mmCIF file of C-alpha atoms in Angstrom:
data_model
loop_
_atom_site.group_PDB
_atom_site.id
_atom_site.type_symbol
_atom_site.label_atom_id
_atom_site.label_comp_id
_atom_site.label_asym_id
_atom_site.label_seq_id
_atom_site.Cartn_x
_atom_site.Cartn_y
_atom_site.Cartn_z
ATOM 1 C CA MET A 1 7.865 8.770 37.986
ATOM 2 C CA ASN A 2 11.334 7.466 36.609
ATOM 3 C CA GLY A 3 10.072 4.225 38.237
ATOM 4 C CA ILE A 4 6.867 4.222 36.140
ATOM 5 C CA ILE A 5 8.726 5.179 32.836
ATOM 6 C CA GLU A 6 11.264 2.404 33.403
ATOM 7 C CA ARG A 7 8.427 -0.058 34.223
ATOM 8 C CA TYR A 8 6.434 0.974 31.085
ATOM 9 C CA LYS A 9 9.761 0.518 29.014
ATOM 10 C CA LYS A 10 10.416 -2.792 30.279
ATOM 11 C CA ILE A 11 6.912 -4.356 29.753
ATOM 12 C CA ARG A 12 7.352 -3.066 25.987
ATOM 13 C CA LYS A 13 10.483 -4.689 25.704
ATOM 14 C CA LYS A 14 9.194 -7.571 26.954
ATOM 15 C CA GLY A 15 6.250 -7.742 24.797
ATOM 16 C CA MET A 16 8.576 -6.880 21.720
ATOM 17 C CA LEU A 17 10.671 -9.995 22.431
ATOM 18 C CA GLU A 18 8.195 -12.376 23.417
ATOM 19 C CA LYS A 19 6.379 -11.750 20.088
ATOM 20 C CA LYS A 20 6.989 -14.769 17.815
ATOM 21 C CA PHE A 21 5.286 -16.082 14.736
ATOM 22 C CA LYS A 22 5.263 -19.825 14.946
ATOM 23 C CA GLY A 23 5.364 -20.748 11.087
ATOM 24 C CA LYS A 24 8.307 -21.101 8.660
ATOM 25 C CA TYR A 25 7.757 -18.942 5.436
ATOM 26 C CA ALA A 26 9.499 -18.346 1.883
ATOM 27 C CA PHE A 27 10.339 -15.076 0.053
ATOM 28 C CA VAL A 28 10.465 -15.110 -3.568
ATOM 29 C CA GLY A 29 12.687 -12.152 -4.981
ATOM 30 C CA ILE A 30 15.679 -10.162 -3.208
ATOM 31 C CA GLY A 31 15.599 -6.734 -5.144
ATOM 32 C CA ASN A 32 16.238 -3.004 -3.843
ATOM 33 C CA HIS A 33 12.614 -2.776 -2.864
ATOM 34 C CA SER A 34 12.369 -6.085 -1.013
ATOM 35 C CA ILE A 35 15.719 -5.347 0.888
ATOM 36 C CA ASN A 36 14.837 -1.778 1.879
ATOM 37 C CA ASN A 37 11.250 -2.139 2.687
ATOM 38 C CA LEU A 38 10.087 -5.888 3.349
ATOM 39 C CA TYR A 39 13.168 -7.686 4.830
ATOM 40 C CA PRO A 40 13.374 -5.067 7.482
ATOM 41 C CA VAL A 41 10.090 -5.451 8.795
ATOM 42 C CA LEU A 42 9.953 -9.289 8.773
ATOM 43 C CA ASN A 43 13.428 -9.041 10.317
ATOM 44 C CA TYR A 44 11.683 -6.943 13.150
ATOM 45 C CA LEU A 45 8.602 -9.321 13.416
ATOM 46 C CA ASN A 46 11.121 -12.004 14.030
ATOM 47 C CA VAL A 47 9.887 -14.018 11.147
ATOM 48 C CA ASP A 48 11.463 -17.637 10.274
ATOM 49 C CA LEU A 49 12.473 -17.368 6.630
ATOM 50 C CA LYS A 50 13.353 -20.794 5.370
ATOM 51 C CA TYR A 51 13.785 -20.023 1.935
ATOM 52 C CA ILE A 52 14.883 -17.287 -0.470
ATOM 53 C CA VAL A 53 14.003 -18.077 -4.010
ATOM 54 C CA VAL A 54 16.307 -16.226 -6.388
ATOM 55 C CA ARG A 55 17.172 -16.863 -9.991
ATOM 56 C CA SER A 56 20.929 -16.928 -10.554
ATOM 57 C CA GLU A 57 23.680 -18.938 -8.953
ATOM 58 C CA ASP A 58 25.535 -15.619 -8.097
ATOM 59 C CA THR A 59 22.675 -14.276 -5.964
ATOM 60 C CA LYS A 60 22.097 -17.605 -4.163
ATOM 61 C CA GLN A 61 25.713 -17.381 -2.932
ATOM 62 C CA LEU A 62 25.193 -13.763 -1.886
ATOM 63 C CA VAL A 63 22.011 -14.784 0.102
ATOM 64 C CA GLU A 64 23.635 -17.731 1.783
ATOM 65 C CA ASN A 65 26.440 -15.300 2.905
ATOM 66 C CA ASN A 66 24.210 -12.700 4.501
ATOM 67 C CA PHE A 67 21.253 -14.744 5.871
ATOM 68 C CA ASN A 68 22.066 -16.986 8.410
ATOM 69 C CA ASN A 69 19.800 -20.303 8.746
ATOM 70 C CA VAL A 70 18.197 -19.678 5.277
ATOM 71 C CA ILE A 71 17.966 -21.709 2.267
ATOM 72 C CA ALA A 72 18.863 -19.735 -0.847
ATOM 73 C CA THR A 73 17.455 -21.896 -3.975
ATOM 74 C CA SER A 74 15.920 -21.263 -7.556
ATOM 75 C CA ASN A 75 13.616 -24.239 -7.331
ATOM 76 C CA LEU A 76 10.282 -22.937 -6.410
ATOM 77 C CA GLY A 77 8.490 -26.584 -6.639
ATOM 78 C CA GLU A 78 10.770 -27.516 -3.926
ATOM 79 C CA VAL A 79 9.487 -24.655 -1.432
ATOM 80 C CA LEU A 80 6.050 -25.389 -2.730
ATOM 81 C CA LYS A 81 6.089 -29.082 -1.633
ATOM 82 C CA ASP A 82 7.566 -28.231 1.905
ATOM 83 C CA ASN A 83 4.695 -28.812 4.316
ATOM 84 C CA GLU A 84 6.329 -26.450 6.903
ATOM 85 C CA ILE A 85 5.913 -23.474 4.723
ATOM 86 C CA LYS A 86 2.756 -21.487 6.007
ATOM 87 C CA GLY A 87 3.075 -18.548 3.563
ATOM 88 C CA VAL A 88 5.046 -17.307 0.503
ATOM 89 C CA PHE A 89 5.969 -13.641 0.228
ATOM 90 C CA VAL A 90 6.700 -12.385 -3.559
ATOM 91 C CA SER A 91 8.509 -9.400 -4.625
ATOM 92 C CA ALA A 92 10.038 -10.053 -7.813
ATOM 93 C CA HIS A 93 10.021 -8.468 -11.066
ATOM 94 C CA PRO A 94 6.426 -7.255 -11.771
ATOM 95 C CA SER A 95 6.078 -9.113 -15.091
ATOM 96 C CA ALA A 96 6.505 -12.466 -13.419
ATOM 97 C CA HIS A 97 4.029 -11.763 -10.603
ATOM 98 C CA PHE A 98 0.933 -13.217 -12.256
ATOM 99 C CA SER A 99 2.437 -16.533 -13.287
ATOM 100 C CA LEU A 100 4.066 -17.010 -9.627
ATOM 101 C CA ALA A 101 0.642 -16.059 -7.639
ATOM 102 C CA LYS A 102 -1.151 -18.823 -9.937
ATOM 103 C CA GLN A 103 1.642 -21.324 -8.988
ATOM 104 C CA ILE A 104 1.622 -20.534 -5.346
ATOM 105 C CA LEU A 105 -2.219 -20.585 -4.797
ATOM 106 C CA ALA A 106 -2.294 -23.793 -6.926
ATOM 107 C CA ALA A 107 -0.224 -25.269 -4.305
ATOM 108 C CA ASN A 108 -2.424 -24.156 -1.543
ATOM 109 C CA LYS A 109 0.287 -21.870 0.048
ATOM 110 C CA ASN A 110 -0.937 -18.473 1.377
ATOM 111 C CA LEU A 111 0.475 -15.572 -0.644
ATOM 112 C CA PHE A 112 1.572 -11.997 0.066
ATOM 113 C CA ILE A 113 2.001 -10.438 -3.466
ATOM 114 C CA GLU A 114 3.899 -7.203 -3.832
ATOM 115 C CA LYS A 115 1.829 -4.819 -6.359
ATOM 116 C CA PRO A 116 1.224 -5.268 -9.333
ATOM 117 C CA PRO A 117 -0.058 -8.568 -8.572
ATOM 118 C CA CYS A 118 -0.819 -8.631 -12.516
ATOM 119 C CA SER A 119 -0.992 -6.492 -15.668
ATOM 120 C CA SER A 120 -4.578 -6.490 -16.669
ATOM 121 C CA GLN A 121 -8.269 -6.867 -15.538
ATOM 122 C CA ASN A 122 -8.209 -10.144 -17.337
ATOM 123 C CA GLU A 123 -5.541 -11.450 -15.363
ATOM 124 C CA LEU A 124 -6.906 -10.165 -12.205
ATOM 125 C CA ASN A 125 -10.256 -12.143 -13.101
ATOM 126 C CA GLU A 126 -7.950 -15.198 -13.265
ATOM 127 C CA LEU A 127 -6.177 -14.766 -9.853
ATOM 128 C CA ILE A 128 -9.675 -14.158 -8.221
ATOM 129 C CA ALA A 129 -10.996 -17.500 -9.791
ATOM 130 C CA ALA A 130 -7.446 -19.280 -8.738
ATOM 131 C CA GLU A 131 -8.095 -18.135 -5.266
ATOM 132 C CA LYS A 132 -11.280 -19.684 -5.116
ATOM 133 C CA THR A 133 -10.259 -23.154 -5.898
ATOM 134 C CA SER A 134 -7.458 -22.813 -3.630
ATOM 135 C CA SER A 135 -7.555 -23.403 0.303
ATOM 136 C CA ALA A 136 -5.317 -20.391 0.592
ATOM 137 C CA THR A 137 -5.440 -16.786 1.083
ATOM 138 C CA ALA A 138 -3.907 -14.121 -0.976
ATOM 139 C CA LEU A 139 -2.932 -10.584 0.308
ATOM 140 C CA THR A 140 -1.826 -7.873 -1.936
ATOM 141 C CA GLY A 141 1.009 -5.412 -1.113
ATOM 142 C CA LEU A 142 -0.909 -2.011 -1.686
ATOM 143 C CA GLN A 143 0.187 -0.468 1.518
ATOM 144 C CA ARG A 144 -1.888 2.432 1.454
ATOM 145 C CA ARG A 145 -4.781 0.473 2.658
ATOM 146 C CA TYR A 146 -2.967 -0.279 5.893
ATOM 147 C CA ALA A 147 -1.255 3.126 6.381
ATOM 148 C CA PRO A 148 -2.227 4.652 9.904
ATOM 149 C CA LEU A 149 -3.157 7.788 7.755
ATOM 150 C CA PHE A 150 -5.577 6.231 5.477
ATOM 151 C CA ASN A 151 -7.062 4.502 8.139
ATOM 152 C CA ILE A 152 -7.818 7.482 10.072
ATOM 153 C CA LEU A 153 -8.921 9.495 6.869
ATOM 154 C CA ALA A 154 -11.495 6.730 5.873
ATOM 155 C CA LYS A 155 -13.526 7.162 8.987
ATOM 156 C CA LYS A 156 -13.484 11.174 8.365
ATOM 157 C CA VAL A 157 -14.686 11.412 4.841
ATOM 158 C CA THR A 158 -17.607 9.245 4.567
ATOM 159 C CA ASN A 159 -19.572 12.418 4.117
ATOM 160 C CA ALA A 160 -17.081 13.872 1.480
ATOM 161 C CA SER A 161 -18.274 16.120 -1.198
ATOM 162 C CA TYR A 162 -15.499 15.809 -3.547
ATOM 163 C CA TYR A 163 -11.785 15.786 -3.677
ATOM 164 C CA THR A 164 -8.823 16.721 -5.554
ATOM 165 C CA LEU A 165 -5.491 14.714 -6.083
ATOM 166 C CA LYS A 166 -2.122 15.528 -7.226
ATOM 167 C CA TYR A 167 0.453 12.861 -7.643
ATOM 168 C CA LYS A 168 3.693 14.139 -9.349
ATOM 169 C CA THR A 169 6.888 12.620 -10.039
ATOM 170 C CA GLY A 170 10.086 13.045 -12.249
ATOM 171 C CA GLY A 171 10.579 10.869 -15.370
ATOM 172 C CA TYR A 172 9.923 7.194 -15.203
ATOM 173 C CA PRO A 173 11.467 5.529 -18.237
ATOM 174 C CA GLU A 174 12.378 2.106 -16.559
ATOM 175 C CA GLY A 175 8.673 0.595 -16.264
ATOM 176 C CA ASP A 176 5.034 0.986 -16.558
ATOM 177 C CA GLU A 177 4.075 4.194 -14.506
ATOM 178 C CA LEU A 178 0.299 3.165 -14.158
ATOM 179 C CA LEU A 179 1.431 -0.236 -12.650
ATOM 180 C CA ASP A 180 4.451 0.915 -10.761
ATOM 181 C CA LEU A 181 3.845 4.151 -9.602
ATOM 182 C CA PHE A 182 0.063 5.399 -10.073
ATOM 183 C CA ILE A 183 -1.245 2.200 -8.701
ATOM 184 C CA HIS A 184 -0.970 3.515 -5.209
ATOM 185 C CA PRO A 185 -2.700 6.915 -4.964
ATOM 186 C CA LEU A 186 -5.310 5.389 -7.507
ATOM 187 C CA ASP A 187 -5.964 2.420 -5.404
ATOM 188 C CA ALA A 188 -6.196 4.607 -2.231
ATOM 189 C CA LEU A 189 -9.108 6.578 -3.758
ATOM 190 C CA PHE A 190 -11.060 3.517 -4.310
ATOM 191 C CA TYR A 191 -10.272 2.357 -0.734
ATOM 192 C CA LEU A 192 -11.434 5.732 0.719
ATOM 193 C CA PHE A 193 -14.527 6.429 -1.419
ATOM 194 C CA GLY A 194 -15.638 2.988 -2.825
ATOM 195 C CA ASP A 195 -16.135 1.594 -6.497
ATOM 196 C CA GLY A 196 -16.362 4.167 -9.327
ATOM 197 C CA SER A 197 -14.946 4.798 -12.674
ATOM 198 C CA VAL A 198 -12.694 7.212 -14.492
ATOM 199 C CA GLU A 199 -14.037 9.797 -16.884
ATOM 200 C CA ASN A 200 -13.086 12.608 -19.047
ATOM 201 C CA ILE A 201 -9.543 11.720 -19.457
ATOM 202 C CA LYS A 202 -6.902 13.699 -20.885
ATOM 203 C CA VAL A 203 -3.455 12.418 -21.532
ATOM 204 C CA VAL A 204 -0.419 14.978 -22.165
ATOM 205 C CA LYS A 205 2.485 13.240 -23.354
ATOM 206 C CA GLY A 206 5.963 14.881 -23.197
ATOM 207 C CA LYS A 207 9.568 14.172 -24.145
ATOM 208 C CA GLY A 208 9.871 11.191 -21.893
ATOM 209 C CA THR A 209 7.105 12.240 -19.778
ATOM 210 C CA ILE A 210 3.544 11.655 -19.253
ATOM 211 C CA VAL A 211 0.441 13.415 -17.358
ATOM 212 C CA TYR A 212 -2.970 11.999 -16.894
ATOM 213 C CA LEU A 213 -5.603 14.212 -16.050
ATOM 214 C CA ALA A 214 -8.975 12.871 -15.159
ATOM 215 C CA GLN A 215 -12.585 12.900 -13.085
ATOM 216 C CA VAL A 216 -13.475 9.968 -10.856
ATOM 217 C CA GLN A 217 -16.931 9.463 -10.280
ATOM 218 C CA HIS A 218 -17.660 7.055 -7.324
ATOM 219 C CA GLN A 219 -20.971 5.177 -6.889
ATOM 220 C CA ASN A 220 -21.609 6.948 -3.850
ATOM 221 C CA GLY A 221 -22.060 10.224 -5.508
ATOM 222 C CA ILE A 222 -18.368 11.300 -4.295
ATOM 223 C CA CYS A 223 -16.752 12.796 -7.143
ATOM 224 C CA GLY A 224 -12.996 13.917 -7.800
ATOM 225 C CA THR A 225 -10.295 15.076 -9.996
ATOM 226 C CA ILE A 226 -6.881 13.675 -10.384
ATOM 227 C CA GLU A 227 -3.500 14.838 -11.699
ATOM 228 C CA PHE A 228 -0.744 11.905 -12.403
ATOM 229 C CA SER A 229 2.294 13.077 -13.534
ATOM 230 C CA THR A 230 5.864 12.361 -14.518
ATOM 231 C CA SER A 231 6.823 15.554 -15.955
ATOM 232 C CA HIS A 232 7.703 17.072 -12.394
ATOM 233 C CA SER A 233 10.516 16.177 -10.026
ATOM 234 C CA TRP A 234 11.842 13.244 -7.837
ATOM 235 C CA THR A 235 13.398 15.728 -5.576
ATOM 236 C CA GLU A 236 10.545 17.685 -4.877
ATOM 237 C CA ALA A 237 7.636 15.007 -5.751
ATOM 238 C CA GLN A 238 4.214 15.993 -4.708
ATOM 239 C CA ASP A 239 1.561 13.507 -3.244
ATOM 240 C CA ILE A 240 -1.301 15.590 -1.750
ATOM 241 C CA LEU A 241 -4.878 14.674 -1.476
ATOM 242 C CA THR A 242 -7.586 17.327 -0.325
ATOM 243 C CA VAL A 243 -11.023 15.881 0.633
ATOM 244 C CA THR A 244 -13.661 18.583 1.128
ATOM 245 C CA THR A 245 -16.600 17.898 3.594
ATOM 246 C CA PRO A 246 -19.292 19.956 4.923
ATOM 247 C CA LYS A 247 -17.043 20.581 8.041
ATOM 248 C CA GLY A 248 -13.631 21.404 6.180
ATOM 249 C CA GLU A 249 -10.966 20.176 4.241
ATOM 250 C CA TYR A 250 -8.616 17.137 4.929
ATOM 251 C CA ILE A 251 -5.355 17.459 3.442
ATOM 252 C CA THR A 252 -2.722 14.571 3.171
ATOM 253 C CA ASP A 253 0.901 14.759 2.480
ATOM 254 C CA ASN A 254 1.833 11.144 1.345
ATOM 255 C CA THR A 255 1.419 9.168 4.220
ATOM 256 C CA SER A 256 3.232 11.097 6.759
ATOM 257 C CA LYS A 257 0.762 13.817 7.799
ATOM 258 C CA LEU A 258 -3.047 14.706 7.717
ATOM 259 C CA VAL A 259 -4.589 17.869 8.488
ATOM 260 C CA PHE A 260 -7.815 19.184 8.779
ATOM 261 C CA ASN A 261 -9.026 22.820 8.182
ATOM 262 C CA SER A 262 -12.263 23.735 9.301
ATOM 263 C CA SER A 263 -14.644 25.747 7.277
ATOM 264 C CA PRO A 264 -16.203 29.149 8.409
ATOM 265 C CA THR A 265 -19.649 28.772 9.682
ATOM 266 C CA VAL A 266 -22.765 29.729 7.559
ATOM 267 C CA MET A 267 -26.151 30.503 8.977
ATOM 268 C CA MET A 268 -29.226 31.150 6.724
ATOM 269 C CA ASN A 269 -27.098 31.309 3.404
ATOM 270 C CA ILE A 270 -24.830 34.175 5.234
ATOM 271 C CA PRO A 271 -21.343 33.586 5.713
ATOM 272 C CA LEU A 272 -20.558 34.752 9.536
ATOM 273 C CA GLU A 273 -17.063 35.618 8.568
ATOM 274 C CA LYS A 274 -18.306 38.639 6.709
ATOM 275 C CA VAL A 275 -19.960 39.639 10.026
ATOM 276 C CA LYS A 276 -17.797 38.977 12.707
ATOM 277 C CA GLY A 277 -14.575 37.542 11.252
ATOM 278 C CA PHE A 278 -13.179 34.303 11.073
ATOM 279 C CA THR A 279 -10.027 32.596 12.453
ATOM 280 C CA PRO A 280 -8.990 29.793 10.457
ATOM 281 C CA GLN A 281 -8.405 26.435 12.807
ATOM 282 C CA SER A 282 -5.880 23.881 11.525
ATOM 283 C CA THR A 283 -5.608 20.454 13.321
ATOM 284 C CA THR A 284 -3.039 17.988 12.872
ATOM 285 C CA LEU A 285 -4.752 14.605 13.081
ATOM 286 C CA TYR A 286 -1.543 12.318 12.149
ATOM 287 C CA GLN A 287 2.098 13.159 12.014
ATOM 288 C CA GLN A 288 5.186 10.990 11.422
ATOM 289 C CA ASN A 289 7.554 12.173 14.116
ATOM 290 C CA SER A 290 11.275 11.661 12.933
ATOM 291 C CA PHE A 291 12.536 12.857 16.628
ATOM 292 C CA LEU A 292 10.960 9.648 18.137
ATOM 293 C CA PRO A 293 12.748 6.564 17.550
ATOM 294 C CA VAL A 294 9.763 4.161 17.854
ATOM 295 C CA LYS A 295 8.133 1.784 15.526
ATOM 296 C CA GLU A 296 5.219 3.713 15.154
ATOM 297 C CA HIS A 297 7.191 6.729 13.651
ATOM 298 C CA ASN A 298 9.311 4.899 11.239
ATOM 299 C CA GLN A 299 8.595 5.662 7.613
ATOM 300 C CA LEU A 300 7.933 1.987 7.121
ATOM 301 C CA TYR A 301 5.380 2.053 9.579
ATOM 302 C CA SER A 302 3.550 5.335 8.355
ATOM 303 C CA ALA A 303 3.904 4.002 4.751
ATOM 304 C CA GLY A 304 1.891 0.739 5.865
ATOM 305 C CA TYR A 305 4.545 -1.749 5.195
ATOM 306 C CA PHE A 306 4.328 -2.991 8.729
ATOM 307 C CA ASN A 307 0.564 -3.472 9.316
ATOM 308 C CA GLU A 308 0.098 -4.961 5.765
ATOM 309 C CA LEU A 309 3.014 -7.753 6.360
ATOM 310 C CA GLU A 310 1.424 -8.454 9.952
ATOM 311 C CA SER A 311 -1.754 -8.673 8.656
ATOM 312 C CA PHE A 312 -0.758 -11.274 6.223
ATOM 313 C CA LEU A 313 1.153 -13.042 9.071
ATOM 314 C CA GLN A 314 -1.752 -13.229 11.495
ATOM 315 C CA ILE A 315 -3.869 -14.493 8.598
ATOM 316 C CA CYS A 316 -1.214 -17.363 7.848
ATOM 317 C CA GLU A 317 -1.104 -18.253 11.654
ATOM 318 C CA SER A 318 -4.585 -17.978 12.915
ATOM 319 C CA GLY A 319 -6.798 -16.510 10.108
ATOM 320 C CA ASN A 320 -7.702 -13.773 12.618
ATOM 321 C CA SER A 321 -6.926 -10.486 10.658
ATOM 322 C CA SER A 322 -8.357 -8.146 8.229
ATOM 323 C CA ASN A 323 -7.451 -8.603 4.494
ATOM 324 C CA ASN A 324 -7.855 -4.877 2.931
ATOM 325 C CA SER A 325 -6.235 -5.856 -0.313
ATOM 326 C CA GLU A 326 -7.494 -9.074 -1.412
ATOM 327 C CA PHE A 327 -7.812 -9.660 -5.190
ATOM 328 C CA LYS A 328 -11.483 -8.745 -5.356
ATOM 329 C CA ALA A 329 -11.043 -5.547 -3.782
ATOM 330 C CA LEU A 330 -9.012 -4.376 -6.585
ATOM 331 C CA ILE A 331 -11.457 -4.503 -9.327
ATOM 332 C CA PRO A 332 -12.234 -0.890 -9.475
ATOM 333 C CA THR A 333 -8.348 -0.106 -9.252
ATOM 334 C CA PHE A 334 -7.609 -2.330 -12.279
ATOM 335 C CA LYS A 335 -10.923 -1.289 -14.502
ATOM 336 C CA ALA A 336 -9.416 2.462 -13.851
ATOM 337 C CA ILE A 337 -6.026 1.450 -14.845
ATOM 338 C CA GLU A 338 -7.034 0.036 -18.196
ATOM 339 C CA ALA A 339 -9.384 3.177 -18.900
ATOM 340 C CA LEU A 340 -6.251 5.173 -18.478
ATOM 341 C CA ARG A 341 -3.966 3.060 -20.581
ATOM 342 C CA LYS A 342 -6.679 3.087 -23.216
ATOM 343 C CA ALA A 343 -6.580 6.934 -23.354
ATOM 344 C CA LYS A 344 -2.822 6.878 -23.338
ATOM 345 C CA ALA A 345 -2.610 4.472 -26.319
#
């Protein structure tokens, strides 16, 4: 048995070490999000970063001191003229994303753009048009579309009746809560249930806090209710989606756990649990396990960062990968954001 286990480990290790993307890439930005979530995945995937584009001379020096064989530059034009560059990763200040995306697509460089790629539906339409005239492909960093939990859930809820979503955090004075925070759970709803519209919006404003209460009506007939809040707590933040189907409820806890609770049987409109009792059954369909030190149970993997970045790299290298977050797939998301923004005004 030990021999079989060791052989499996050797095969797995060999596969990891032999995996190598051949192209050279550039990265625009080096903020906290990039350092904590994106650069570690690129390092694991053994990606050859030729350039890191920054704004200040001080940051250039820090990059050169900490990244071997990487050119630190503040000249994006220099990067876009380099024929060796197969793709560009962008994770800068959100206000700069739209302009950067247009420049990179105009240079026919494949683009990974962290959310949000733009700030409005009109800008999204411009990006869609820019990609059509470019020979490059763009993939947006909305990682829930690549998270294992949501890929499992998408196959289970095609016949869903309705859902409820609670996404509650602490105060967020430093940015746009719709584009920075709520875009993730909102976009996941349209990924799971298809196009739709946000209706019956109620906005509750507090001292430095805001709550959005609304209904979502999807074109396939599925409906849901949402509660997005910054009046809760960061320490005990909540991100819970409950989807009701004829067979029972699917309940998510962020991107780390998915549980199915079966419904009691009803026969001829009679709940059988009133006749012979009912033992609730709960099945865990997915759970991140911090005890196992492997890629599949790392939080960066369960959150979807690994799969979204790997998908982009495969698109750049061979074109053979799914793009779950192309610009045109985000139209329902930005329509919903604009409806919420209008209700807030």
